[in-house]
CSV table of C-alpha atoms in Angstrom, one decimal:
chain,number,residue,atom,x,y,z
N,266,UNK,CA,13.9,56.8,-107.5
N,267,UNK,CA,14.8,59.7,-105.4
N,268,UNK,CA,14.0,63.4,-105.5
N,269,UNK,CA,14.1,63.8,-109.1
N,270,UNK,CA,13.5,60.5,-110.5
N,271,UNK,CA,10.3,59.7,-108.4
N,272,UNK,CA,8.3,62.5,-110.0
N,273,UNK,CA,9.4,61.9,-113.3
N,274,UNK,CA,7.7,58.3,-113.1
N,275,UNK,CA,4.8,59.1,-111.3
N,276,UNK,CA,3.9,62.0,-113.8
N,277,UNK,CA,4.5,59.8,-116.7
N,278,UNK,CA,2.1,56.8,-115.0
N,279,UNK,CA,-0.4,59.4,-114.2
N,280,UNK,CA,-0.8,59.9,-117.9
N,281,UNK,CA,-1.0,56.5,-118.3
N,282,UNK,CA,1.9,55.2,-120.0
N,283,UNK,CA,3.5,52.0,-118.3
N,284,UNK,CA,6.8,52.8,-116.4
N,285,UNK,CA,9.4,51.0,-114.8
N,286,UNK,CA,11.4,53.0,-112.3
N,287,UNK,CA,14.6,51.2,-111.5
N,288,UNK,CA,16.7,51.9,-108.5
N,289,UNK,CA,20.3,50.4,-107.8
N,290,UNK,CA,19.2,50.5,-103.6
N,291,UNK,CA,17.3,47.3,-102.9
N,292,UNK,CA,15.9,49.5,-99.9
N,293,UNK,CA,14.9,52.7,-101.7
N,294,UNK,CA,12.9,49.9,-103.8
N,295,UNK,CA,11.0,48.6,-100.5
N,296,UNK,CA,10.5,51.7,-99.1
N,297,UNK,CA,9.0,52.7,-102.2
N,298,UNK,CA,6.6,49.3,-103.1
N,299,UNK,CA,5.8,49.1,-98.6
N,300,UNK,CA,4.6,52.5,-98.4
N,301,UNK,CA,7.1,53.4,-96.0
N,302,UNK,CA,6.0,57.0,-94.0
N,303,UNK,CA,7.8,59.5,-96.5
N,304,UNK,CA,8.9,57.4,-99.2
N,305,UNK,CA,7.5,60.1,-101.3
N,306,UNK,CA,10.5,62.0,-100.6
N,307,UNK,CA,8.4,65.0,-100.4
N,308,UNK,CA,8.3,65.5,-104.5
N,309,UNK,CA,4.9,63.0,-105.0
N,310,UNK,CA,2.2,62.7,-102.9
N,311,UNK,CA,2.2,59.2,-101.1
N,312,UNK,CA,-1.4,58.4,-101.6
N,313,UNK,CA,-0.9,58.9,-105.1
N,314,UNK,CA,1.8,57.1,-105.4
N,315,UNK,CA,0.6,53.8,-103.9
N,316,UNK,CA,-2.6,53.9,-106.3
N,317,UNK,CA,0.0,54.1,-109.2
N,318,UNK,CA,1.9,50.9,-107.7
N,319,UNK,CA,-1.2,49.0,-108.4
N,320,UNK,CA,-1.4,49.8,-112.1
N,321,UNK,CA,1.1,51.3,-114.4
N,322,UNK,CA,3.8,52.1,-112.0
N,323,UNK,CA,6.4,49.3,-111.1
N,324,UNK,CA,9.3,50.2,-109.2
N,325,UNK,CA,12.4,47.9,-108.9
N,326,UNK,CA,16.1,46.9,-108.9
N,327,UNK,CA,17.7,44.8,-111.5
N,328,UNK,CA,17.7,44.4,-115.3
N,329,UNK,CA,16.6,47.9,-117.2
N,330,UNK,CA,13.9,47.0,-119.6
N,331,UNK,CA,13.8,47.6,-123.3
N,332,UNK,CA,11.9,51.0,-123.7
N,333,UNK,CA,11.0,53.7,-126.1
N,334,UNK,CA,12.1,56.6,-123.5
N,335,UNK,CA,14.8,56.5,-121.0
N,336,UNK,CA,15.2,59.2,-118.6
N,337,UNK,CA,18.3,59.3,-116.3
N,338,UNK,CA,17.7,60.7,-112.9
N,339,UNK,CA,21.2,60.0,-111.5
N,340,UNK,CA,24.1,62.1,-110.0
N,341,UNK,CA,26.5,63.5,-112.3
N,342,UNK,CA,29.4,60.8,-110.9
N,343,UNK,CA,26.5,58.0,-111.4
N,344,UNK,CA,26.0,59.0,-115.2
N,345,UNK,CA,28.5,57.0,-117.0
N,346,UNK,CA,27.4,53.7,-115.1
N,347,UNK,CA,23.7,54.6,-116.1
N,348,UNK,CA,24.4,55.5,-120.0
N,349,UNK,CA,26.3,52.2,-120.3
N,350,UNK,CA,23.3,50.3,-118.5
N,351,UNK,CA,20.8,51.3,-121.4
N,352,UNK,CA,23.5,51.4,-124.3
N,353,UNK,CA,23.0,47.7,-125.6
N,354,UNK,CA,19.4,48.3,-125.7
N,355,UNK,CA,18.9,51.1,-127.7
N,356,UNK,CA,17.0,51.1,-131.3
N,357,UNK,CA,16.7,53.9,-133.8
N,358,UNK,CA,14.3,56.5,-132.6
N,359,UNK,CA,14.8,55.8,-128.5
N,360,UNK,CA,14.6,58.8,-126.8
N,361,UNK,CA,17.2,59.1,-124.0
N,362,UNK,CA,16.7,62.3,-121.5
N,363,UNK,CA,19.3,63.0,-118.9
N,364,UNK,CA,18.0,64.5,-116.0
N,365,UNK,CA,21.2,65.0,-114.2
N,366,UNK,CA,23.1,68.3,-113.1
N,367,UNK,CA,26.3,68.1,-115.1
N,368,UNK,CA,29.7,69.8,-115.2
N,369,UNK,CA,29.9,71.4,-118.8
N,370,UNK,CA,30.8,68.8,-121.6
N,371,UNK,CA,29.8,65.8,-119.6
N,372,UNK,CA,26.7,64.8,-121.9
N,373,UNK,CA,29.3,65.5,-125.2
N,374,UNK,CA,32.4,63.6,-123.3
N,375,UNK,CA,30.8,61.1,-121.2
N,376,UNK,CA,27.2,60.6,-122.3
N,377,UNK,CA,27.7,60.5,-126.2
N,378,UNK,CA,30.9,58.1,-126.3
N,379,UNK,CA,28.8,55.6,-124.7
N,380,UNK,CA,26.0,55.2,-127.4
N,381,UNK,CA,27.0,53.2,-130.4
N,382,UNK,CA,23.9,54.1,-132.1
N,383,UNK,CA,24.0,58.1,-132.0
N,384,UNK,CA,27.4,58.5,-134.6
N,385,UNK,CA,24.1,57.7,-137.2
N,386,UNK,CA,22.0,60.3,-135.1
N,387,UNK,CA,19.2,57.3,-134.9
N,388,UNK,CA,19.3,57.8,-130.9
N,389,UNK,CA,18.1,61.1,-129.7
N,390,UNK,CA,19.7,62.7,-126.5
N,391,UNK,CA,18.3,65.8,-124.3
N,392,UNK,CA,19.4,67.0,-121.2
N,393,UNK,CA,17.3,68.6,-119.5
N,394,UNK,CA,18.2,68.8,-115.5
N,395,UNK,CA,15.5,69.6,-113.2
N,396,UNK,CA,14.7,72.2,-110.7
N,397,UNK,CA,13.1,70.8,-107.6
N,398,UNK,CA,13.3,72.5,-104.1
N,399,UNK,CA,12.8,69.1,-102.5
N,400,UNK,CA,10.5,69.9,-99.5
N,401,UNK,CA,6.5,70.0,-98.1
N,402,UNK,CA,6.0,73.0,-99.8
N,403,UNK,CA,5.8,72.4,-103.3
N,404,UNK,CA,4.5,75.1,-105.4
N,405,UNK,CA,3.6,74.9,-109.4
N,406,UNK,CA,6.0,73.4,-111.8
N,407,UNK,CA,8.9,75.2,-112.9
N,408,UNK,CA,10.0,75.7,-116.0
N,409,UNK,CA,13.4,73.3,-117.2
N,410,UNK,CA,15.3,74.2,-119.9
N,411,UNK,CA,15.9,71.5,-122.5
N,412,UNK,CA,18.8,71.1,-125.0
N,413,UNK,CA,19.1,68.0,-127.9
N,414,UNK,CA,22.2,67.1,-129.7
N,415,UNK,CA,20.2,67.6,-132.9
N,416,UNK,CA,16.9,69.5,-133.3
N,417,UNK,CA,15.1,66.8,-134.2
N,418,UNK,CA,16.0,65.2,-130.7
N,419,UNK,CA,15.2,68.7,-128.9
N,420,UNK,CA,11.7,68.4,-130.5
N,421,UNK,CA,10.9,65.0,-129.6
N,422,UNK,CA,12.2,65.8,-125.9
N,423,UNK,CA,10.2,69.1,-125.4
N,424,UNK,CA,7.0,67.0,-127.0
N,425,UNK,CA,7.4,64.0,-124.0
N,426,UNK,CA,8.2,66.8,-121.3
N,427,UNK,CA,5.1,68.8,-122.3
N,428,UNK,CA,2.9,65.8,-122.2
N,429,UNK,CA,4.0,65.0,-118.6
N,430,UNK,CA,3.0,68.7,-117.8
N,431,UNK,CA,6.6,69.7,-117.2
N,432,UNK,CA,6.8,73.5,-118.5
N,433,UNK,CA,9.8,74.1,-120.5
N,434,UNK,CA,12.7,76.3,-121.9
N,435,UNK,CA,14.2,75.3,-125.3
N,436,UNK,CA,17.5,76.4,-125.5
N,437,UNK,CA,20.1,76.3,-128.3
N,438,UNK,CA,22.7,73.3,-127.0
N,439,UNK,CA,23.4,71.1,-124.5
N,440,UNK,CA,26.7,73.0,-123.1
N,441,UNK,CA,23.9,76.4,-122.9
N,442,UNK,CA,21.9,73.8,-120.7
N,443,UNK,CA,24.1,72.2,-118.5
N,444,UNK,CA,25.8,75.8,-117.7
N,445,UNK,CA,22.3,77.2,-117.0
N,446,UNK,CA,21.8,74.7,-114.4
N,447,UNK,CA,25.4,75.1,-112.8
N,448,UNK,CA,25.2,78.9,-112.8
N,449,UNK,CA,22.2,79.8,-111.0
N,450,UNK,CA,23.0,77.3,-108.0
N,451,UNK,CA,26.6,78.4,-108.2
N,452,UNK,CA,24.8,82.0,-107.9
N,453,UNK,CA,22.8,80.8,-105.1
N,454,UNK,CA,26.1,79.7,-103.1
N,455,UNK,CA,28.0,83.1,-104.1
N,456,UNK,CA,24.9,84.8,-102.2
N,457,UNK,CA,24.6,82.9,-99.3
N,458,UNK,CA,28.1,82.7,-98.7
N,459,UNK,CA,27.9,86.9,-98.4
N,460,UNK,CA,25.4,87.2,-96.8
N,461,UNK,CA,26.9,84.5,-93.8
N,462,UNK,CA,30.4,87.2,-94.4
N,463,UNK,CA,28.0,90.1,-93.6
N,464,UNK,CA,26.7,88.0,-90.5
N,465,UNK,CA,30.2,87.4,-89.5
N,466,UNK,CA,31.1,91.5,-90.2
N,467,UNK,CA,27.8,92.7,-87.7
N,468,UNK,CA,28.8,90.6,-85.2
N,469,UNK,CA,32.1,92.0,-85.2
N,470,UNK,CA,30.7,95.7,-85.2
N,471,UNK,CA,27.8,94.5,-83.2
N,472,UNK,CA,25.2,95.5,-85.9
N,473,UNK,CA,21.9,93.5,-86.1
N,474,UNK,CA,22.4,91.6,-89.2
N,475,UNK,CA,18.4,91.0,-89.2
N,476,UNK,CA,17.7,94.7,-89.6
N,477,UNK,CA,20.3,95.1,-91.6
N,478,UNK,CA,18.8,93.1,-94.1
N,479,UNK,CA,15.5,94.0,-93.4
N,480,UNK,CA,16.3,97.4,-94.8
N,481,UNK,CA,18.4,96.5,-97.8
N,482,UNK,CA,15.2,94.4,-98.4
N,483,UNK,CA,13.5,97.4,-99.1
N,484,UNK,CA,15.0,98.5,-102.2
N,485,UNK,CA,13.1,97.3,-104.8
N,486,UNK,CA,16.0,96.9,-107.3
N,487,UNK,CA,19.1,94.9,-107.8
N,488,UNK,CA,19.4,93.1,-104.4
N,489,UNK,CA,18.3,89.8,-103.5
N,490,UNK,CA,17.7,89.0,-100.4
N,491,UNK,CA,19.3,86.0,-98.7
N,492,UNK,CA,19.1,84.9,-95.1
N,493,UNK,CA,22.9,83.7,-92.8
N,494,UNK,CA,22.8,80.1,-91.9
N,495,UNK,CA,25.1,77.2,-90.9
N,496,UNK,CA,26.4,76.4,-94.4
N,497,UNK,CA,25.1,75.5,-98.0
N,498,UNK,CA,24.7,71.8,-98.3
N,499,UNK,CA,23.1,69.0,-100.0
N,500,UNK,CA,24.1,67.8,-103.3
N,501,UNK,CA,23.2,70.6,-105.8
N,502,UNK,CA,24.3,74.1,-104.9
N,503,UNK,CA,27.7,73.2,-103.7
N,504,UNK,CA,28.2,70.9,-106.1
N,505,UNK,CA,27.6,73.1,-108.9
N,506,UNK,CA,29.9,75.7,-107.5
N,507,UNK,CA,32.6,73.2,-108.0
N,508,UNK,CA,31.6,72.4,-111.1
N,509,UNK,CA,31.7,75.8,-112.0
N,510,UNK,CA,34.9,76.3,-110.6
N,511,UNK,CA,36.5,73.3,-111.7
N,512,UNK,CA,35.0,73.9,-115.9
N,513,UNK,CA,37.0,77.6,-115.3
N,514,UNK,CA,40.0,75.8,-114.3
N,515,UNK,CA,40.0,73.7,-117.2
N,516,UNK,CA,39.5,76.4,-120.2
N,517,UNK,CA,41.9,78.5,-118.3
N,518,UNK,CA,39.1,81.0,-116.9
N,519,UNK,CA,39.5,82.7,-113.4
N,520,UNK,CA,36.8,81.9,-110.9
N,521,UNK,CA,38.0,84.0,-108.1
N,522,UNK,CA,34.6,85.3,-106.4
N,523,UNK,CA,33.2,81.5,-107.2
N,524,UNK,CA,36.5,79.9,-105.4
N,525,UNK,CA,36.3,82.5,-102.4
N,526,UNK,CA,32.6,81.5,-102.2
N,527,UNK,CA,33.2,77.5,-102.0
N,528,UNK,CA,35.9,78.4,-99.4
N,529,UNK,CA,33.8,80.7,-97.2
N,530,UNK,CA,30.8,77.8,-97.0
N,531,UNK,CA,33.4,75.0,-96.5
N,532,UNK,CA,34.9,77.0,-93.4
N,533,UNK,CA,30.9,77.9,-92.2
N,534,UNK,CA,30.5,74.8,-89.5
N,535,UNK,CA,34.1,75.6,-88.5
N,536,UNK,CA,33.6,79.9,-87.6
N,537,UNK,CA,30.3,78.2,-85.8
N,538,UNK,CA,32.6,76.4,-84.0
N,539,UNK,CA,34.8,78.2,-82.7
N,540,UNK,CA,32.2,80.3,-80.8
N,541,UNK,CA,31.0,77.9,-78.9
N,542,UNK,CA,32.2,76.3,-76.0
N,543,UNK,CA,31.4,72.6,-75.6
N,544,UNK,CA,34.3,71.5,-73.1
N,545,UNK,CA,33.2,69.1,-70.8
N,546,UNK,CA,29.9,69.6,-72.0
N,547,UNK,CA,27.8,66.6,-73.5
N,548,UNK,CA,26.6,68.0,-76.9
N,549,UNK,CA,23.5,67.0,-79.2
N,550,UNK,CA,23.3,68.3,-82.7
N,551,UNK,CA,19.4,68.9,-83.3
N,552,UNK,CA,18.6,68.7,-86.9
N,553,UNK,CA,21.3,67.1,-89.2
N,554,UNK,CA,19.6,67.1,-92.6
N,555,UNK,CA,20.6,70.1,-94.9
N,556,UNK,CA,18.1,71.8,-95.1
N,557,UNK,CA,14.0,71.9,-92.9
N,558,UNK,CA,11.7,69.0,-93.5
N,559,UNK,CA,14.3,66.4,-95.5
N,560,UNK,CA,16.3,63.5,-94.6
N,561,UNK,CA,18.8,64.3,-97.1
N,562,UNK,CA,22.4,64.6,-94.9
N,563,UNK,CA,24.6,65.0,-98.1
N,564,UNK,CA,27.4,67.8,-97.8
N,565,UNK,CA,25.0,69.0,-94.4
N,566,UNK,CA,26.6,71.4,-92.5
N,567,UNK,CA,25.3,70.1,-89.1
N,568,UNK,CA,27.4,66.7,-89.9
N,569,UNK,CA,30.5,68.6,-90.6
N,570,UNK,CA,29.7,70.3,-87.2
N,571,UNK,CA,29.3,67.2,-85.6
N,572,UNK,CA,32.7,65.6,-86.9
N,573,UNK,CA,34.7,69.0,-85.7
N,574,UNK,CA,32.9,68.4,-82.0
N,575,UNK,CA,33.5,64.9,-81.6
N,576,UNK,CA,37.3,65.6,-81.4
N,577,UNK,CA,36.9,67.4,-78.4
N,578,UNK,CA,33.7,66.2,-76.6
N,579,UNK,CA,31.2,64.0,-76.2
N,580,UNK,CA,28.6,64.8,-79.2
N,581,UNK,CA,25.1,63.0,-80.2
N,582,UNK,CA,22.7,64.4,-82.4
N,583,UNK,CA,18.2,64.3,-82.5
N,584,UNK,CA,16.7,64.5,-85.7
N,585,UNK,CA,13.1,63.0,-86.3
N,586,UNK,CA,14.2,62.9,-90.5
N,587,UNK,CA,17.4,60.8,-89.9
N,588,UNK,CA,16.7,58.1,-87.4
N,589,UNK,CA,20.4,57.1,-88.5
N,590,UNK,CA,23.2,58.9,-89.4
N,591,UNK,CA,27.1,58.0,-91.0
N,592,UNK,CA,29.9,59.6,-90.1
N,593,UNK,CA,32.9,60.0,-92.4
N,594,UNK,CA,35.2,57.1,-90.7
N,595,UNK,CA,32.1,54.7,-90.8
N,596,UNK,CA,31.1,55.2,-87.5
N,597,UNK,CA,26.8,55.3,-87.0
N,598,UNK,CA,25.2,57.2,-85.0
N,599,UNK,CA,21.5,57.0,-84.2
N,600,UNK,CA,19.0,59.8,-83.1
N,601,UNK,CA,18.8,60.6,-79.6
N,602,UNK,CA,15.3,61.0,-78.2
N,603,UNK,CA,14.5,64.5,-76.3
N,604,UNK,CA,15.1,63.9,-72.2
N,605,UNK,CA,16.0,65.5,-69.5
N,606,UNK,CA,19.3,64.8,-68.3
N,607,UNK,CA,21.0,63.1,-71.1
N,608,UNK,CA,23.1,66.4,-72.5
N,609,UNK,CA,24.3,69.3,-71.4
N,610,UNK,CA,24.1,71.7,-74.6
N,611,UNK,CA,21.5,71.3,-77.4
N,612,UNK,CA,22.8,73.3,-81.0
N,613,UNK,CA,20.7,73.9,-82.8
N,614,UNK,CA,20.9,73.8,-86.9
N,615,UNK,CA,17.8,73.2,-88.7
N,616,UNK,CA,14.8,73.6,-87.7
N,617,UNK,CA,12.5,71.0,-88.1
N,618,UNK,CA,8.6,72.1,-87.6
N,619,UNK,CA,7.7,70.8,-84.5
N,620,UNK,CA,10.7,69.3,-83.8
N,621,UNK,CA,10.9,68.8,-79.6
N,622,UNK,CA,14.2,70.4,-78.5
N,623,UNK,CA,12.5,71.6,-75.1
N,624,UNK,CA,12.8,68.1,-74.3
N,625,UNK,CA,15.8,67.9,-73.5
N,626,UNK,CA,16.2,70.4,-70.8
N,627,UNK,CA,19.1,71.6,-71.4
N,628,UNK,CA,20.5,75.0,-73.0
N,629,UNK,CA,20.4,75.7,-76.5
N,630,UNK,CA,22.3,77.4,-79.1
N,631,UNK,CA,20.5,78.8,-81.8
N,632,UNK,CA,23.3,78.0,-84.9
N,633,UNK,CA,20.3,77.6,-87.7
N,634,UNK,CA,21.4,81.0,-88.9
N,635,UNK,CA,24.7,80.8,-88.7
N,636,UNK,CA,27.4,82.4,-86.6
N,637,UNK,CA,25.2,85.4,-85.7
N,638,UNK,CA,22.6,83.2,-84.2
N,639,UNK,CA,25.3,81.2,-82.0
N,640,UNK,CA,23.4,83.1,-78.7
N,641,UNK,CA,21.8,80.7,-76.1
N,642,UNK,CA,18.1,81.0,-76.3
N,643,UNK,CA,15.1,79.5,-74.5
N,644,UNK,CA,12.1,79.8,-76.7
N,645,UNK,CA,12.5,77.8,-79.8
């Protein structure tokens, strides 16, 4: 019942069908059924949400119940766990739709296997992964493609996707689908992984990279423009560069400018870095989640920034999305409220709205777009 998985029930109980959403976190559940300030995850709207809870929305952990549509919103590594969770209830004509971003072959090597019933094509698979820029600022629906390992279970899954308003893109197989959704975010990390190199290359010839970018902006033809920051992260677009990488690997493909691209991100926090100086200076971290207006820490560049500064210093971190935070080696941190006196150097990495860095009177690095923003500021 996260970013993908919430939607998908709440648009199905708006149209009035009874859902179950089943989550393996006991907590996600409670945050969910209590209302919880942004349990909505940004992807529903909370009001909404809570009216469905009274009616034909139940969320809860447990026992899956029997169904005539399944739809798995789980991470790729989750799948096989998931698949073999609904296996023993499946009856002929059970429509099963997985939602998850998967490495090529995974729904023909992982998914199929598990699912006694499809070798007599009586259970009808899709895959379907979704696009969601999890955020405030959600805009209309964007078209999915959808793939079935039979056209008979294409059909049935374009019919239930269309009925929950989802606008979709039939496409000829499930490998065509699953590289479709690991290409354009692998695309998306070769971009800003060049454009952070460009950053690096106009500090180095002092060049504004802004106005460089600004002008290449202006051609109104095969460019794209993408802004330097601290790092891809979350657990989409750098993910799917691996998978992309690691599918090459395996059929014997090269993935050079894919592989360069993975390393360049990976070594973002670190060229960060090595710019500043935080000796003997207590540190805060401001904004740990990924990406603006999330709580969502996975693969977050500001954390990896944080484990390469607590070998040397002193570092804490303020984020009003993460009131707790992990580290690698188990340790837990917990957000530091803005005041005076309590650091020495604020870094800054993403920028919350309204987030209260002031607060902390103390100086501040700008690193929110990357290593050509690491420049002490005041007005933020």
């Amino acid at each position: 019942m996260g970013y993908t998985g919430l939607p998908m029930a709440v648009a199905a109980a708006r149209r009035g069908s009874r859902v179950v959403g089943v989550d393996s976190s006991a907590a996600r559940v409670a945050e969910i059924v209590a209302g919880d300030p942004g349990c909505g995850r940004t992807t529903v709207a909370e009001v909404e949400l809570a009216a469905l809870l009274s009616g034909s929305l139940c969320v809860r952990t447990g026992d899956i119940p029997q169904a005539p549509v399944y739809v798995l919103c789980v991470a790729s590594r989750d799948l096989a766990v998931a698949v073999d969770s609904i296996s023993h209830l499946l009856r002929p004509g059970d429509l099963v739709i997985v939602q998850s971003t998967c490495p090529p072959g995974m729904i023909d090597g992982v998914v199929v296997p598990r699912i006694p019933a499809f070798a007599d094509g009586e259970v009808h698979v899709v895959h379907s992964p979704v696009r969601v820029n999890p955020g405030p600022d959600q805009t209309s629906p964007v078209l999915r493609t959808v793939a079935g390992l039979t056209p008979e279970a294409r059909a049935k899954g374009i019919q239930f996707l269309r009925q929950l308003g989802e606008e979709v893109i039939p496409v000829s197989s499930v490998r065509v689908s699953e590289l479709t959704k690991v290409f354009e975010n692998t695309f998306r990390l070769v971009n800003i992984s060049l454009v952070n190199e460009l950053a690096e290359l106009c500090g180095a010839a002092g060049v504004d990279v802004g106005e460089v970018l600004a002008a290449a902006k202006t051609k109104p033809y095969g460019f794209l423009a993408h802004t330097p920051g601290p790092g891809a992260g979350g657990d989409c677009v750098p993910v799917c560069a691996e998978f992309f990488a690691a599918t090459a690997r395996r059929h014997g493909a090269p993935a050079r400018t894919v592989e360069a691209a993975i390393e360049v991100n990976d070594a973002a926090p670190r060229a960060i870095r090595r710019r500043i100086d935080v000796r003997g200076r207590r540190v805060v971290v401001a904004g740990v989640a990924y990406k603006p207006e999330v709580a969502d820490v996975r693969r977050s560049a500001a954390v990896r920034l944080i484990e390469e500064i607590r070998t040397e210093t002193e570092v804490s971190y303020h984020d009003p999305y993460v009131p707790r935070l992990r580290l690698s080696d188990g340790t837990e941190l917990r957000s530091t409220p803005p005041a005076p006196g309590v650091v020495d150097l604020v870094l800054l990495v993403t920028r919350h709205r309204g987030m209260n860095v002031a607060g902390f009177a103390a100086p501040v690095i700008d690193c929110s777009r990357g290593i050509s923003s690491t420049m002490e500021v005041s007005d933020v």
